[in-house]
C-alpha cells in the first residue's frame, strides 16, 4: 500500500516542476545593454521659476532627453515667459527637435529624431 501512495505523490511533484518551467518571470529577464547609464531617452518633468533656470533645462535636451516643463510659476510674467519660449524654440531648431504647448501651463521639448503631434487623441463620451 505504501507503493500506491508514493507513486501519485511523485507524479504531482514532477507536474509542479513542469508547470513552474512553463512561466517566465519577466522581472528577472535582462537584455544586453539594459540598465546601462546613458542608453535611454528619458522623459523628464521640470518646473521653471525664472528665466535663469533655462540653461539647466536645455542641457537635458542637448543630452537627448524629452522635457515636459511646467511654467505655472512664471505664467503671469509675460516678458519672462516669452523669453523662455523663444529660447526653447531656438534649442529645438538647433537640435532638430520640436517644442509645443501641451496643456494650460505645460510645454514639451523633444530632441533630434522626435516630433510632437499637434492633434489630440480624443476618447469617446
Coordinates of N, CA, C and O in Angstrom, one line a residue:
X1 N 0.8 -1.2 0.0 CA 0.0 0.0 0.0 C 0.9 1.3 0.0 O 0.5 2.2 -0.6
X2 N 2.0 1.2 0.6 CA 2.9 2.4 0.6 C 3.4 2.7 -0.8 O 3.6 3.8 -1.2
X3 N 3.5 1.7 -1.7 CA 3.9 1.9 -3.1 C 2.8 2.6 -3.9 O 3.1 3.4 -4.7
X4 N 1.6 2.4 -3.5 CA 0.5 3.0 -4.3 C 0.4 4.5 -3.9 O 0.2 5.4 -4.8
X5 N 0.6 4.9 -2.6 CA 0.6 6.3 -2.2 C 1.8 7.0 -2.7 O 1.7 8.2 -3.0
X6 N 2.9 6.4 -2.8 CA 4.2 7.1 -3.2 C 4.2 7.5 -4.6 O 4.6 8.6 -5.0
X7 N 3.6 6.6 -5.5 CA 3.7 6.9 -6.9 C 2.9 8.2 -7.3 O 3.4 9.0 -8.0
X8 N 1.6 8.4 -6.8 CA 0.9 9.6 -7.2 C 1.6 10.8 -6.6 O 1.5 11.9 -7.2
X9 N 2.1 10.7 -5.4 CA 2.8 11.9 -4.8 C 4.0 12.3 -5.7 O 4.2 13.5 -5.9
X10 N 4.8 11.4 -6.2 CA 5.9 11.7 -7.1 C 5.4 12.4 -8.4 O 6.0 13.4 -8.8
X11 N 4.4 11.8 -8.9 CA 3.9 12.4 -10.2 C 3.4 13.8 -10.0 O 3.7 14.7 -10.8
X12 N 2.7 14.2 -9.0 CA 2.3 15.5 -8.7 C 3.5 16.4 -8.5 O 3.5 17.6 -9.0
X13 N 4.5 16.0 -7.9 CA 5.7 16.8 -7.6 C 6.3 17.1 -9.0 O 6.7 18.2 -9.2
X14 N 6.4 16.1 -9.9 CA 7.0 16.4 -11.2 C 6.2 17.3 -12.0 O 6.7 18.2 -12.7
X15 N 4.9 17.2 -11.9 CA 4.0 18.1 -12.7 C 4.2 19.6 -12.2 O 4.1 20.5 -13.0
X16 N 4.4 19.7 -10.9 CA 4.5 21.1 -10.3 C 5.8 21.7 -10.9 O 5.9 22.9 -11.2
X17 N 6.9 20.9 -11.1 CA 8.1 21.4 -11.6 C 7.9 21.8 -13.1 O 8.4 22.8 -13.5
X18 N 7.2 21.0 -13.8 CA 6.9 21.2 -15.2 C 6.1 22.5 -15.3 O 6.4 23.4 -16.2
X19 N 5.1 22.7 -14.5 CA 4.3 23.9 -14.5 C 5.1 25.2 -14.3 O 5.0 26.2 -14.9
X20 N 6.0 25.1 -13.3 CA 6.9 26.2 -13.0 C 7.8 26.6 -14.2 O 8.1 27.8 -14.4
X21 N 8.2 25.6 -14.9 CA 9.1 25.9 -16.1 C 8.3 26.5 -17.2 O 8.9 27.1 -18.1
X22 N 7.0 26.4 -17.3 CA 6.2 27.0 -18.4 C 6.0 28.5 -18.2 O 5.7 29.2 -19.2
X23 N 6.3 29.1 -17.1 CA 6.1 30.5 -16.8 C 7.4 31.2 -16.7 O 8.3 30.7 -16.1
X24 N 7.5 32.4 -17.3 CA 8.8 33.1 -17.2 C 8.5 34.4 -16.4 O 7.5 35.1 -16.6
X25 N 9.3 34.6 -15.4 CA 9.2 35.8 -14.6 C 9.9 37.0 -15.4 O 11.1 37.0 -15.5
X26 N 9.1 37.9 -15.9 CA 9.6 38.9 -16.8 C 10.4 39.9 -16.0 O 11.3 40.6 -16.5
X27 N 10.2 40.0 -14.7 CA 11.0 40.9 -13.8 C 12.4 40.4 -13.7 O 13.3 41.2 -13.4
X28 N 12.7 39.1 -13.9 CA 14.0 38.6 -13.8 C 14.8 38.6 -15.1 O 16.0 38.4 -15.2
X29 N 14.1 38.9 -16.2 CA 14.8 39.0 -17.5 C 15.6 40.2 -17.7 O 15.2 41.3 -17.3
X30 N 16.8 40.1 -18.3 CA 17.6 41.3 -18.6 C 18.0 41.1 -20.1 O 18.2 40.0 -20.5
X31 N 18.3 42.2 -20.7 CA 18.7 42.1 -22.1 C 20.1 42.9 -22.2 O 20.4 43.7 -21.3
X32 N 20.8 42.5 -23.2 CA 22.1 43.1 -23.4 C 22.0 44.6 -23.4 O 21.2 45.2 -24.2
X33 N 22.8 45.3 -22.6 CA 22.9 46.8 -22.6 C 21.8 47.4 -21.7 O 21.8 48.6 -21.6
X34 N 20.9 46.6 -21.2 CA 19.8 47.1 -20.4 C 20.4 47.6 -19.0 O 21.2 47.0 -18.4
X35 N 19.9 48.8 -18.6 CA 20.3 49.3 -17.4 C 21.5 50.1 -17.4 O 21.9 50.7 -16.3
X36 N 22.2 50.2 -18.5 CA 23.4 51.0 -18.5 C 23.1 52.5 -18.6 O 22.1 52.9 -19.3
X37 N 23.8 53.3 -17.9 CA 23.5 54.7 -17.8 C 23.7 55.3 -19.2 O 24.7 55.0 -19.9
X38 N 22.9 56.2 -19.6 CA 23.0 56.9 -20.9 C 22.5 56.2 -22.1 O 22.6 56.7 -23.2
X39 N 21.9 55.1 -21.9 CA 21.4 54.3 -23.0 C 19.9 54.7 -23.4 O 19.5 54.3 -24.4
X40 N 19.3 55.4 -22.5 CA 17.8 55.6 -22.7 C 17.6 57.1 -23.0 O 18.3 58.0 -22.5
X41 N 16.5 57.4 -23.7 CA 16.0 58.7 -23.8 C 15.0 58.8 -22.6 O 14.1 58.0 -22.5
X42 N 15.2 59.7 -21.8 CA 14.4 59.9 -20.6 C 13.3 61.0 -20.8 O 13.6 61.9 -21.6
X43 N 12.2 60.8 -20.3 CA 11.1 61.8 -20.2 C 11.2 62.4 -18.8 O 11.0 61.7 -17.9
X44 N 11.5 63.7 -18.8 CA 11.7 64.4 -17.5 C 10.7 65.5 -17.4 O 10.4 66.2 -18.3
X45 N 10.2 65.7 -16.2 CA 9.3 66.8 -15.8 C 10.1 67.8 -15.1 O 10.8 67.5 -14.2
X46 N 9.9 69.1 -15.5 CA 10.6 70.2 -14.8 C 9.6 71.4 -14.6 O 8.6 71.5 -15.2
X47 N 10.0 72.2 -13.6 CA 9.3 73.4 -13.3 C 10.3 74.6 -13.6 O 11.5 74.4 -13.2
X48 N 9.8 75.6 -14.1 CA 10.7 76.8 -14.3 C 10.1 78.0 -13.4 O 8.9 78.2 -13.5
X49 N 11.0 78.5 -12.6 CA 10.6 79.6 -11.7 C 11.1 81.0 -12.2 O 10.5 82.0 -11.8
X50 N 12.1 81.0 -13.1 CA 12.6 82.2 -13.6 C 13.4 81.9 -14.9 O 13.8 80.8 -15.2
X51 N 13.7 83.0 -15.6 CA 14.4 82.8 -16.9 C 15.8 82.2 -16.7 O 16.2 81.4 -17.5
X52 N 16.4 82.5 -15.6 CA 17.8 81.9 -15.4 C 17.8 80.4 -15.2 O 18.9 79.8 -15.2
X53 N 16.6 79.8 -15.0 CA 16.6 78.3 -14.9 C 16.7 77.6 -16.3 O 16.9 76.4 -16.4
X54 N 16.6 78.4 -17.4 CA 16.6 77.8 -18.7 C 17.8 77.0 -19.1 O 17.7 75.9 -19.6
X55 N 19.0 77.5 -18.8 CA 20.2 76.7 -19.2 C 20.3 75.3 -18.7 O 20.7 74.3 -19.3
X56 N 19.9 75.1 -17.4 CA 19.9 73.8 -16.8 C 18.9 72.9 -17.5 O 19.2 71.7 -17.8
X57 N 17.7 73.4 -17.9 CA 16.8 72.6 -18.6 C 17.2 72.3 -20.0 O 17.0 71.1 -20.5
X58 N 17.9 73.2 -20.7 CA 18.4 73.0 -22.1 C 19.5 71.9 -22.1 O 19.6 71.2 -23.1
X59 N 20.3 71.8 -21.1 CA 21.3 70.7 -21.0 C 20.6 69.4 -21.1 O 21.2 68.5 -21.7
X60 N 19.4 69.2 -20.6 CA 18.7 67.9 -20.6 C 18.3 67.6 -22.1 O 18.4 66.5 -22.5
X61 N 17.9 68.6 -22.8 CA 17.5 68.4 -24.2 C 18.8 68.1 -25.1 O 18.8 67.2 -25.9
X62 N 19.9 68.8 -24.8 CA 21.1 68.5 -25.5 C 21.6 67.1 -25.2 O 22.3 66.5 -26.1
X63 N 21.3 66.6 -24.0 CA 21.6 65.2 -23.7 C 20.7 64.2 -24.3 O 20.9 63.0 -24.1
X64 N 19.7 64.7 -25.0 CA 18.8 63.7 -25.7 C 17.5 63.4 -25.0 O 16.8 62.5 -25.4
X65 N 17.2 64.1 -23.9 CA 16.0 63.8 -23.1 C 14.8 64.6 -23.6 O 15.0 65.7 -24.2
X66 N 13.7 64.1 -23.2 CA 12.4 64.8 -23.5 C 12.0 65.6 -22.2 O 12.1 65.0 -21.1
X67 N 11.7 66.8 -22.4 CA 11.3 67.6 -21.2 C 9.8 68.1 -21.3 O 9.4 68.5 -22.3
X68 N 9.1 67.9 -20.2 CA 7.8 68.4 -20.0 C 8.0 69.5 -19.0 O 8.3 69.2 -17.8
X69 N 7.7 70.8 -19.3 CA 8.0 71.9 -18.5 C 6.8 72.6 -18.0 O 5.9 73.0 -18.8
X70 N 6.6 72.6 -16.7 CA 5.5 73.4 -16.1 C 6.0 74.8 -15.8 O 6.9 75.0 -15.1
X71 N 5.3 75.7 -16.5 CA 5.7 77.1 -16.4 C 4.7 77.9 -15.6 O 4.7 79.2 -15.6
X72 N 3.9 77.3 -14.8 CA 2.9 77.9 -13.9 C 3.5 79.0 -13.1 O 2.9 80.1 -13.0
X73 N 4.7 78.8 -12.5 CA 5.2 79.9 -11.6 C 5.5 81.2 -12.4 O 5.6 82.3 -11.7
X74 N 5.8 81.2 -13.7 CA 6.1 82.4 -14.4 C 5.0 82.8 -15.4 O 5.1 83.6 -16.2
X75 N 3.8 82.1 -15.3 CA 2.8 82.3 -16.3 C 2.2 83.8 -16.2 O 1.7 84.2 -17.2
X76 N 2.4 84.5 -15.1 CA 1.9 85.9 -15.0 C 2.9 86.9 -15.5 O 2.6 88.0 -15.8
X77 N 4.2 86.4 -15.7 CA 5.3 87.3 -16.1 C 5.4 87.1 -17.6 O 6.2 86.2 -18.1
X78 N 4.7 87.9 -18.4 CA 4.7 87.7 -19.9 C 6.1 87.9 -20.5 O 6.4 87.2 -21.5
X79 N 6.9 88.8 -20.0 CA 8.2 89.0 -20.6 C 9.1 87.8 -20.4 O 9.8 87.3 -21.3
X80 N 9.2 87.3 -19.1 CA 10.0 86.1 -18.8 C 9.5 84.9 -19.6 O 10.3 84.1 -20.2
X81 N 8.2 84.7 -19.7 CA 7.6 83.6 -20.4 C 8.0 83.6 -21.9 O 8.3 82.6 -22.5
X82 N 7.9 84.8 -22.5 CA 8.2 85.0 -23.9 C 9.7 84.6 -24.1 O 10.0 84.0 -25.1
X83 N 10.6 85.1 -23.2 CA 12.0 84.8 -23.4 C 12.3 83.3 -23.3 O 13.1 82.7 -24.0
X84 N 11.6 82.6 -22.3 CA 11.7 81.2 -22.2 C 11.3 80.4 -23.4 O 12.0 79.6 -23.9
X85 N 10.1 80.8 -23.9 CA 9.6 80.1 -25.1 C 10.5 80.3 -26.3 O 10.8 79.4 -27.1
X86 N 11.0 81.5 -26.5 CA 12.0 81.8 -27.6 C 13.3 81.0 -27.5 O 13.8 80.5 -28.5
X87 N 13.8 80.9 -26.3 CA 15.0 80.1 -26.0 C 14.7 78.6 -26.3 O 15.6 78.0 -27.0
X88 N 13.6 78.1 -25.9 CA 13.2 76.7 -26.2 C 13.1 76.5 -27.7 O 13.5 75.4 -28.2
X89 N 12.5 77.4 -28.4 CA 12.3 77.3 -29.9 C 13.7 77.3 -30.5 O 13.9 76.5 -31.5
X90 N 14.6 78.1 -30.1 CA 15.9 78.2 -30.7 C 16.7 76.8 -30.5 O 17.3 76.3 -31.4
X91 N 16.6 76.3 -29.3 CA 17.2 75.0 -29.0 C 16.6 73.9 -29.8 O 17.3 73.0 -30.4
X92 N 15.3 73.9 -30.0 CA 14.6 72.9 -30.8 C 15.1 73.0 -32.3 O 15.3 72.0 -32.9
X93 N 15.3 74.2 -32.8 CA 15.8 74.4 -34.1 C 17.2 73.9 -34.2 O 17.6 73.2 -35.1
X94 N 18.0 74.2 -33.2 CA 19.5 73.8 -33.2 C 19.6 72.3 -33.1 O 20.5 71.8 -33.7
X95 N 18.8 71.6 -32.4 CA 18.9 70.2 -32.2 C 18.1 69.4 -33.2 O 18.2 68.1 -33.2
X96 N 17.3 70.0 -34.0 CA 16.5 69.3 -34.9 C 15.3 68.7 -34.2 O 14.7 67.8 -34.8
X97 N 15.0 69.2 -33.1 CA 13.8 68.6 -32.3 C 12.6 69.4 -32.5 O 12.4 70.0 -33.6
X98 N 11.7 69.5 -31.5 CA 10.5 70.1 -31.6 C 10.0 70.7 -30.2 O 10.5 70.1 -29.2
X99 N 9.2 71.7 -30.2 CA 8.7 72.3 -29.0 C 7.2 72.6 -29.2 O 6.9 73.1 -30.3
X100 N 6.4 72.4 -28.2 CA 4.9 72.7 -28.4 C 4.3 72.8 -27.0 O 4.8 72.3 -26.0
X101 N 3.3 73.6 -27.0 CA 2.4 73.7 -25.8 C 1.5 72.5 -25.7 O 0.9 72.1 -26.7
X102 N 1.5 71.8 -24.6 CA 0.7 70.6 -24.5 C -0.4 70.7 -23.4 O -1.1 69.7 -23.2
X103 N -0.5 71.8 -22.8 CA -1.6 72.0 -21.8 C -1.7 73.4 -21.4 O -1.0 74.3 -22.0
X104 N -2.5 73.7 -20.4 CA -2.7 75.1 -20.0 C -1.4 75.7 -19.6 O -1.1 76.9 -20.0
X105 N -0.5 75.1 -18.8 CA 0.7 75.7 -18.4 C 1.9 74.7 -18.6 O 2.8 74.6 -17.8
X106 N 1.8 73.9 -19.7 CA 2.9 72.9 -20.0 C 3.4 73.1 -21.4 O 2.7 73.4 -22.3
X107 N 4.7 73.0 -21.4 CA 5.4 73.0 -22.7 C 6.2 71.6 -22.8 O 6.6 71.1 -21.8
X108 N 6.4 71.2 -24.0 CA 7.1 69.9 -24.2 C 8.2 70.2 -25.3 O 7.9 70.9 -26.3
X109 N 9.4 69.8 -25.0 CA 10.5 69.9 -25.9 C 11.2 68.6 -26.1 O 11.4 67.9 -25.1
X110 N 11.3 68.2 -27.4 CA 11.9 66.9 -27.7 C 13.2 67.1 -28.5 O 13.3 68.0 -29.3
X111 N 14.1 66.1 -28.4 CA 15.4 66.3 -29.2 C 15.2 65.7 -30.6 O 14.2 65.4 -31.0
X112 N 16.4 65.7 -31.3 CA 16.5 65.2 -32.6 C 15.8 63.9 -32.8 O 15.9 63.0 -32.0
X113 N 15.1 63.7 -33.9 CA 14.5 62.4 -34.2 C 13.1 62.3 -33.7 O 12.5 61.2 -33.9
X114 N 12.6 63.3 -33.0 CA 11.3 63.2 -32.5 C 10.5 64.4 -32.9 O 11.0 65.5 -33.0
X115 N 9.2 64.3 -33.1 CA 8.3 65.4 -33.4 C 7.1 65.3 -32.5 O 6.7 64.2 -32.1
X116 N 6.5 66.4 -32.2 CA 5.3 66.4 -31.3 C 4.1 66.6 -32.2 O 4.0 67.6 -33.0
X117 N 3.1 65.7 -32.1 CA 1.9 65.8 -32.9 C 1.0 67.0 -32.3 O 0.9 67.1 -31.1
X118 N 0.5 67.8 -33.1 CA -0.4 68.9 -32.7 C -1.9 68.4 -32.6 O -2.7 69.2 -32.3
X119 N -2.1 67.2 -32.9 CA -3.5 66.7 -32.9 C -3.7 65.9 -31.6 O -2.9 65.0 -31.2
X120 N -4.8 66.2 -30.9 CA -5.2 65.5 -29.7 C -5.9 64.2 -30.1 O -6.7 64.1 -31.0
X121 N -5.6 63.1 -29.3 CA -6.4 61.9 -29.5 C -7.5 62.0 -28.5 O -7.2 62.1 -27.3
X122 N -8.7 61.9 -29.0 CA -9.8 62.1 -28.1 C -10.6 60.8 -27.9 O -10.8 60.1 -28.8
X123 N -11.0 60.6 -26.6 CA -11.8 59.4 -26.3 C -13.2 59.7 -26.6 O -13.6 60.8 -27.0
X124 N -14.0 58.7 -26.4 CA -15.5 58.9 -26.7 C -16.2 59.1 -25.3 O -15.7 58.8 -24.3
X125 N -17.3 59.8 -25.4 CA -18.1 60.1 -24.2 C -19.0 59.0 -23.9 O -19.6 58.3 -24.6

